mmCIF file of C-alpha atoms in Angstrom:
data_model
loop_
_atom_site.group_PDB
_atom_site.id
_atom_site.type_symbol
_atom_site.label_atom_id
_atom_site.label_comp_id
_atom_site.label_asym_id
_atom_site.label_seq_id
_atom_site.Cartn_x
_atom_site.Cartn_y
_atom_site.Cartn_z
ATOM 1 C CA UNK A 1 -5.333 21.350 -8.497
ATOM 2 C CA UNK A 2 -1.926 20.289 -6.612
ATOM 3 C CA UNK A 3 -1.714 16.548 -7.013
ATOM 4 C CA UNK A 4 -1.377 16.563 -2.775
ATOM 5 C CA UNK A 5 -4.691 17.891 -2.937
ATOM 6 C CA UNK A 6 -6.370 15.948 -5.480
ATOM 7 C CA UNK A 7 -5.323 13.065 -3.324
ATOM 8 C CA UNK A 8 -6.422 14.726 -0.060
ATOM 9 C CA UNK A 9 -9.909 14.544 -1.813
ATOM 10 C CA UNK A 10 -10.639 11.442 -4.183
ATOM 11 C CA UNK A 11 -9.511 7.524 -3.504
ATOM 12 C CA UNK A 12 -5.786 6.941 -4.816
ATOM 13 C CA UNK A 13 -3.871 3.461 -4.562
ATOM 14 C CA UNK A 14 -0.071 4.517 -4.194
ATOM 15 C CA UNK A 15 1.499 1.339 -5.294
ATOM 16 C CA UNK A 16 5.382 0.482 -4.500
ATOM 17 C CA UNK A 17 6.530 3.573 -5.345
ATOM 18 C CA UNK A 18 3.168 5.039 -4.542
ATOM 19 C CA UNK A 19 3.156 4.151 -1.755
ATOM 20 C CA UNK A 20 6.530 5.966 -0.428
ATOM 21 C CA UNK A 21 5.190 9.254 -2.553
ATOM 22 C CA UNK A 22 1.864 9.000 0.181
ATOM 23 C CA UNK A 23 3.505 8.081 2.979
ATOM 24 C CA UNK A 24 4.218 10.594 6.099
ATOM 25 C CA UNK A 25 7.445 9.705 7.017
ATOM 26 C CA UNK A 26 10.221 7.921 4.496
ATOM 27 C CA UNK A 27 13.932 6.756 5.075
ATOM 28 C CA UNK A 28 16.869 5.489 3.298
ATOM 29 C CA UNK A 29 17.163 7.770 2.076
ATOM 30 C CA UNK A 30 14.321 10.052 3.409
ATOM 31 C CA UNK A 31 12.753 12.122 0.804
ATOM 32 C CA UNK A 32 9.611 14.363 0.213
ATOM 33 C CA UNK A 33 6.581 12.700 -0.299
ATOM 34 C CA UNK A 34 2.735 14.181 -0.329
ATOM 35 C CA UNK A 35 2.444 13.095 3.240
ATOM 36 C CA UNK A 36 -1.093 12.311 3.024
ATOM 37 C CA UNK A 37 -1.151 8.817 4.598
ATOM 38 C CA UNK A 38 -0.347 8.342 7.886
ATOM 39 C CA UNK A 39 2.857 5.942 7.672
ATOM 40 C CA UNK A 40 6.437 5.061 7.745
ATOM 41 C CA UNK A 41 8.353 3.473 5.084
ATOM 42 C CA UNK A 42 11.833 2.432 4.266
ATOM 43 C CA UNK A 43 12.735 2.792 0.947
ATOM 44 C CA UNK A 44 14.135 -0.646 -1.319
ATOM 45 C CA UNK A 45 13.742 -2.838 2.063
ATOM 46 C CA UNK A 46 13.809 -5.406 0.425
ATOM 47 C CA UNK A 47 16.943 -5.375 -1.268
ATOM 48 C CA UNK A 48 18.074 -4.922 -4.968
ATOM 49 C CA UNK A 49 15.683 -5.315 -7.833
ATOM 50 C CA UNK A 50 17.411 -9.306 -8.021
ATOM 51 C CA UNK A 51 15.906 -9.977 -4.829
ATOM 52 C CA UNK A 52 12.647 -9.285 -6.093
ATOM 53 C CA UNK A 53 9.944 -12.405 -4.776
ATOM 54 C CA UNK A 54 6.658 -13.227 -4.996
ATOM 55 C CA UNK A 55 4.668 -14.456 -1.659
ATOM 56 C CA UNK A 56 0.766 -15.321 -1.137
ATOM 57 C CA UNK A 57 -0.295 -13.051 0.757
ATOM 58 C CA UNK A 58 -3.595 -13.860 3.470
ATOM 59 C CA UNK A 59 -5.887 -11.286 4.021
ATOM 60 C CA UNK A 60 -5.604 -9.199 7.658
ATOM 61 C CA UNK A 61 -9.086 -7.838 6.863
ATOM 62 C CA UNK A 62 -12.982 -9.915 6.431
ATOM 63 C CA UNK A 63 -14.176 -7.004 3.912
ATOM 64 C CA UNK A 64 -11.235 -9.177 1.330
ATOM 65 C CA UNK A 65 -13.007 -12.078 2.275
ATOM 66 C CA UNK A 66 -10.573 -15.650 3.013
ATOM 67 C CA UNK A 67 -8.488 -15.529 -0.777
ATOM 68 C CA UNK A 68 -4.896 -15.311 -0.252
ATOM 69 C CA UNK A 69 -3.825 -12.799 -2.803
ATOM 70 C CA UNK A 70 -0.406 -13.382 -4.480
ATOM 71 C CA UNK A 71 2.150 -10.445 -3.702
ATOM 72 C CA UNK A 72 4.857 -9.147 -6.226
ATOM 73 C CA UNK A 73 7.760 -7.625 -4.679
ATOM 74 C CA UNK A 74 9.760 -5.434 -6.782
ATOM 75 C CA UNK A 75 12.624 -3.683 -4.725
ATOM 76 C CA UNK A 76 9.565 -2.881 -2.477
ATOM 77 C CA UNK A 77 9.866 -0.354 1.019
ATOM 78 C CA UNK A 78 8.469 -1.486 4.102
ATOM 79 C CA UNK A 79 5.931 0.183 6.309
ATOM 80 C CA UNK A 80 6.955 0.242 9.230
ATOM 81 C CA UNK A 81 4.821 2.279 10.858
ATOM 82 C CA UNK A 82 0.849 2.685 10.568
ATOM 83 C CA UNK A 83 -1.073 5.762 12.082
ATOM 84 C CA UNK A 84 -4.155 5.134 14.563
ATOM 85 C CA UNK A 85 -6.570 5.387 11.987
ATOM 86 C CA UNK A 86 -4.850 3.788 9.299
ATOM 87 C CA UNK A 87 -6.286 -0.001 8.890
ATOM 88 C CA UNK A 88 -3.466 -2.856 8.122
ATOM 89 C CA UNK A 89 -4.996 -4.970 4.949
ATOM 90 C CA UNK A 90 -2.486 -7.242 4.552
ATOM 91 C CA UNK A 91 0.403 -8.654 6.191
ATOM 92 C CA UNK A 92 3.886 -10.464 5.250
ATOM 93 C CA UNK A 93 5.920 -11.877 7.501
ATOM 94 C CA UNK A 94 3.790 -10.289 10.439
ATOM 95 C CA UNK A 95 4.307 -6.810 8.514
ATOM 96 C CA UNK A 96 2.191 -4.375 6.711
ATOM 97 C CA UNK A 97 2.405 -4.541 3.114
ATOM 98 C CA UNK A 98 -0.969 -3.034 2.442
ATOM 99 C CA UNK A 99 -3.149 -0.278 4.172
ATOM 100 C CA UNK A 100 -6.012 1.664 4.056
ATOM 101 C CA UNK A 101 -7.503 4.992 5.351
ATOM 102 C CA UNK A 102 -11.008 5.600 4.101
ATOM 103 C CA UNK A 103 -10.554 5.368 0.261
ATOM 104 C CA UNK A 104 -6.712 6.007 -0.040
ATOM 105 C CA UNK A 105 -4.966 2.262 -0.316
ATOM 106 C CA UNK A 106 -1.412 1.963 -0.128
ATOM 107 C CA UNK A 107 0.911 -1.382 -1.193
ATOM 108 C CA UNK A 108 4.373 -2.276 -0.797
ATOM 109 C CA UNK A 109 3.772 -4.480 -3.750
ATOM 110 C CA UNK A 110 2.022 -5.046 -7.259
ATOM 111 C CA UNK A 111 -0.997 -6.313 -7.334
ATOM 112 C CA UNK A 112 -1.804 -5.336 -11.054
ATOM 113 C CA UNK A 113 1.372 -8.018 -11.818
ATOM 114 C CA UNK A 114 -0.964 -10.542 -10.019
ATOM 115 C CA UNK A 115 -4.042 -12.712 -12.041
ATOM 116 C CA UNK A 116 -6.254 -11.803 -9.666
ATOM 117 C CA UNK A 117 -8.766 -8.584 -9.422
ATOM 118 C CA UNK A 118 -9.477 -8.791 -6.187
ATOM 119 C CA UNK A 119 -7.445 -6.197 -4.537
ATOM 120 C CA UNK A 120 -8.870 -3.874 -7.872
ATOM 121 C CA UNK A 121 -12.399 -5.284 -7.459
ATOM 122 C CA UNK A 122 -11.862 -3.646 -3.578
ATOM 123 C CA UNK A 123 -10.827 -0.287 -4.838
ATOM 124 C CA UNK A 124 -13.616 -0.181 -6.787
ATOM 125 C CA UNK A 125 -16.023 -0.831 -4.208
ATOM 126 C CA UNK A 126 -14.152 1.440 -1.764
ATOM 127 C CA UNK A 127 -14.159 4.637 -4.707
ATOM 128 C CA UNK A 128 -18.212 4.498 -4.901
ATOM 129 C CA UNK A 129 -18.477 4.356 -0.646
ATOM 130 C CA UNK A 130 -19.705 7.877 0.484
ATOM 131 C CA UNK A 131 -16.457 9.246 2.550
#
C-alpha cells in the first residue's frame, strides 16, 4: 500500500515535519508532499534550532476542553492557509498550529515532548469514530 493511500484511508497525525508532509502546499522552499490535508505551510518559519521555544496554547475547539497545552516548537513550520473543510484546533499568536480534517491531524509543534496526554487522548478518540 502506498503511503498516500494509507494516510487517506487511516487515522494519521503529522507532527512538525509530518505536518509539512501532509500539507497540500509547501513553501520556503517548496517541496513534494502527500497533499492529503488542505493546508499551506511555510517550512522553518519560526527560525533556527536555537530559536526553538515553548508556549502555552489555548484550545480553539470545544472538543478539546478548556485546558491549555504546552507547545514545543522546534524549527517549526507555520500553517499559512487552512482549507474550508479543515478545523483549527489550536492557535499561537492568532495563527493555526494544530488542525484537523476527519481523522487526520497536523500540528506544527511537538505534543509528544509535553507532559500532557490530552492531545494523544483526543487522537485516540477520533481514531475510534466512524469516518
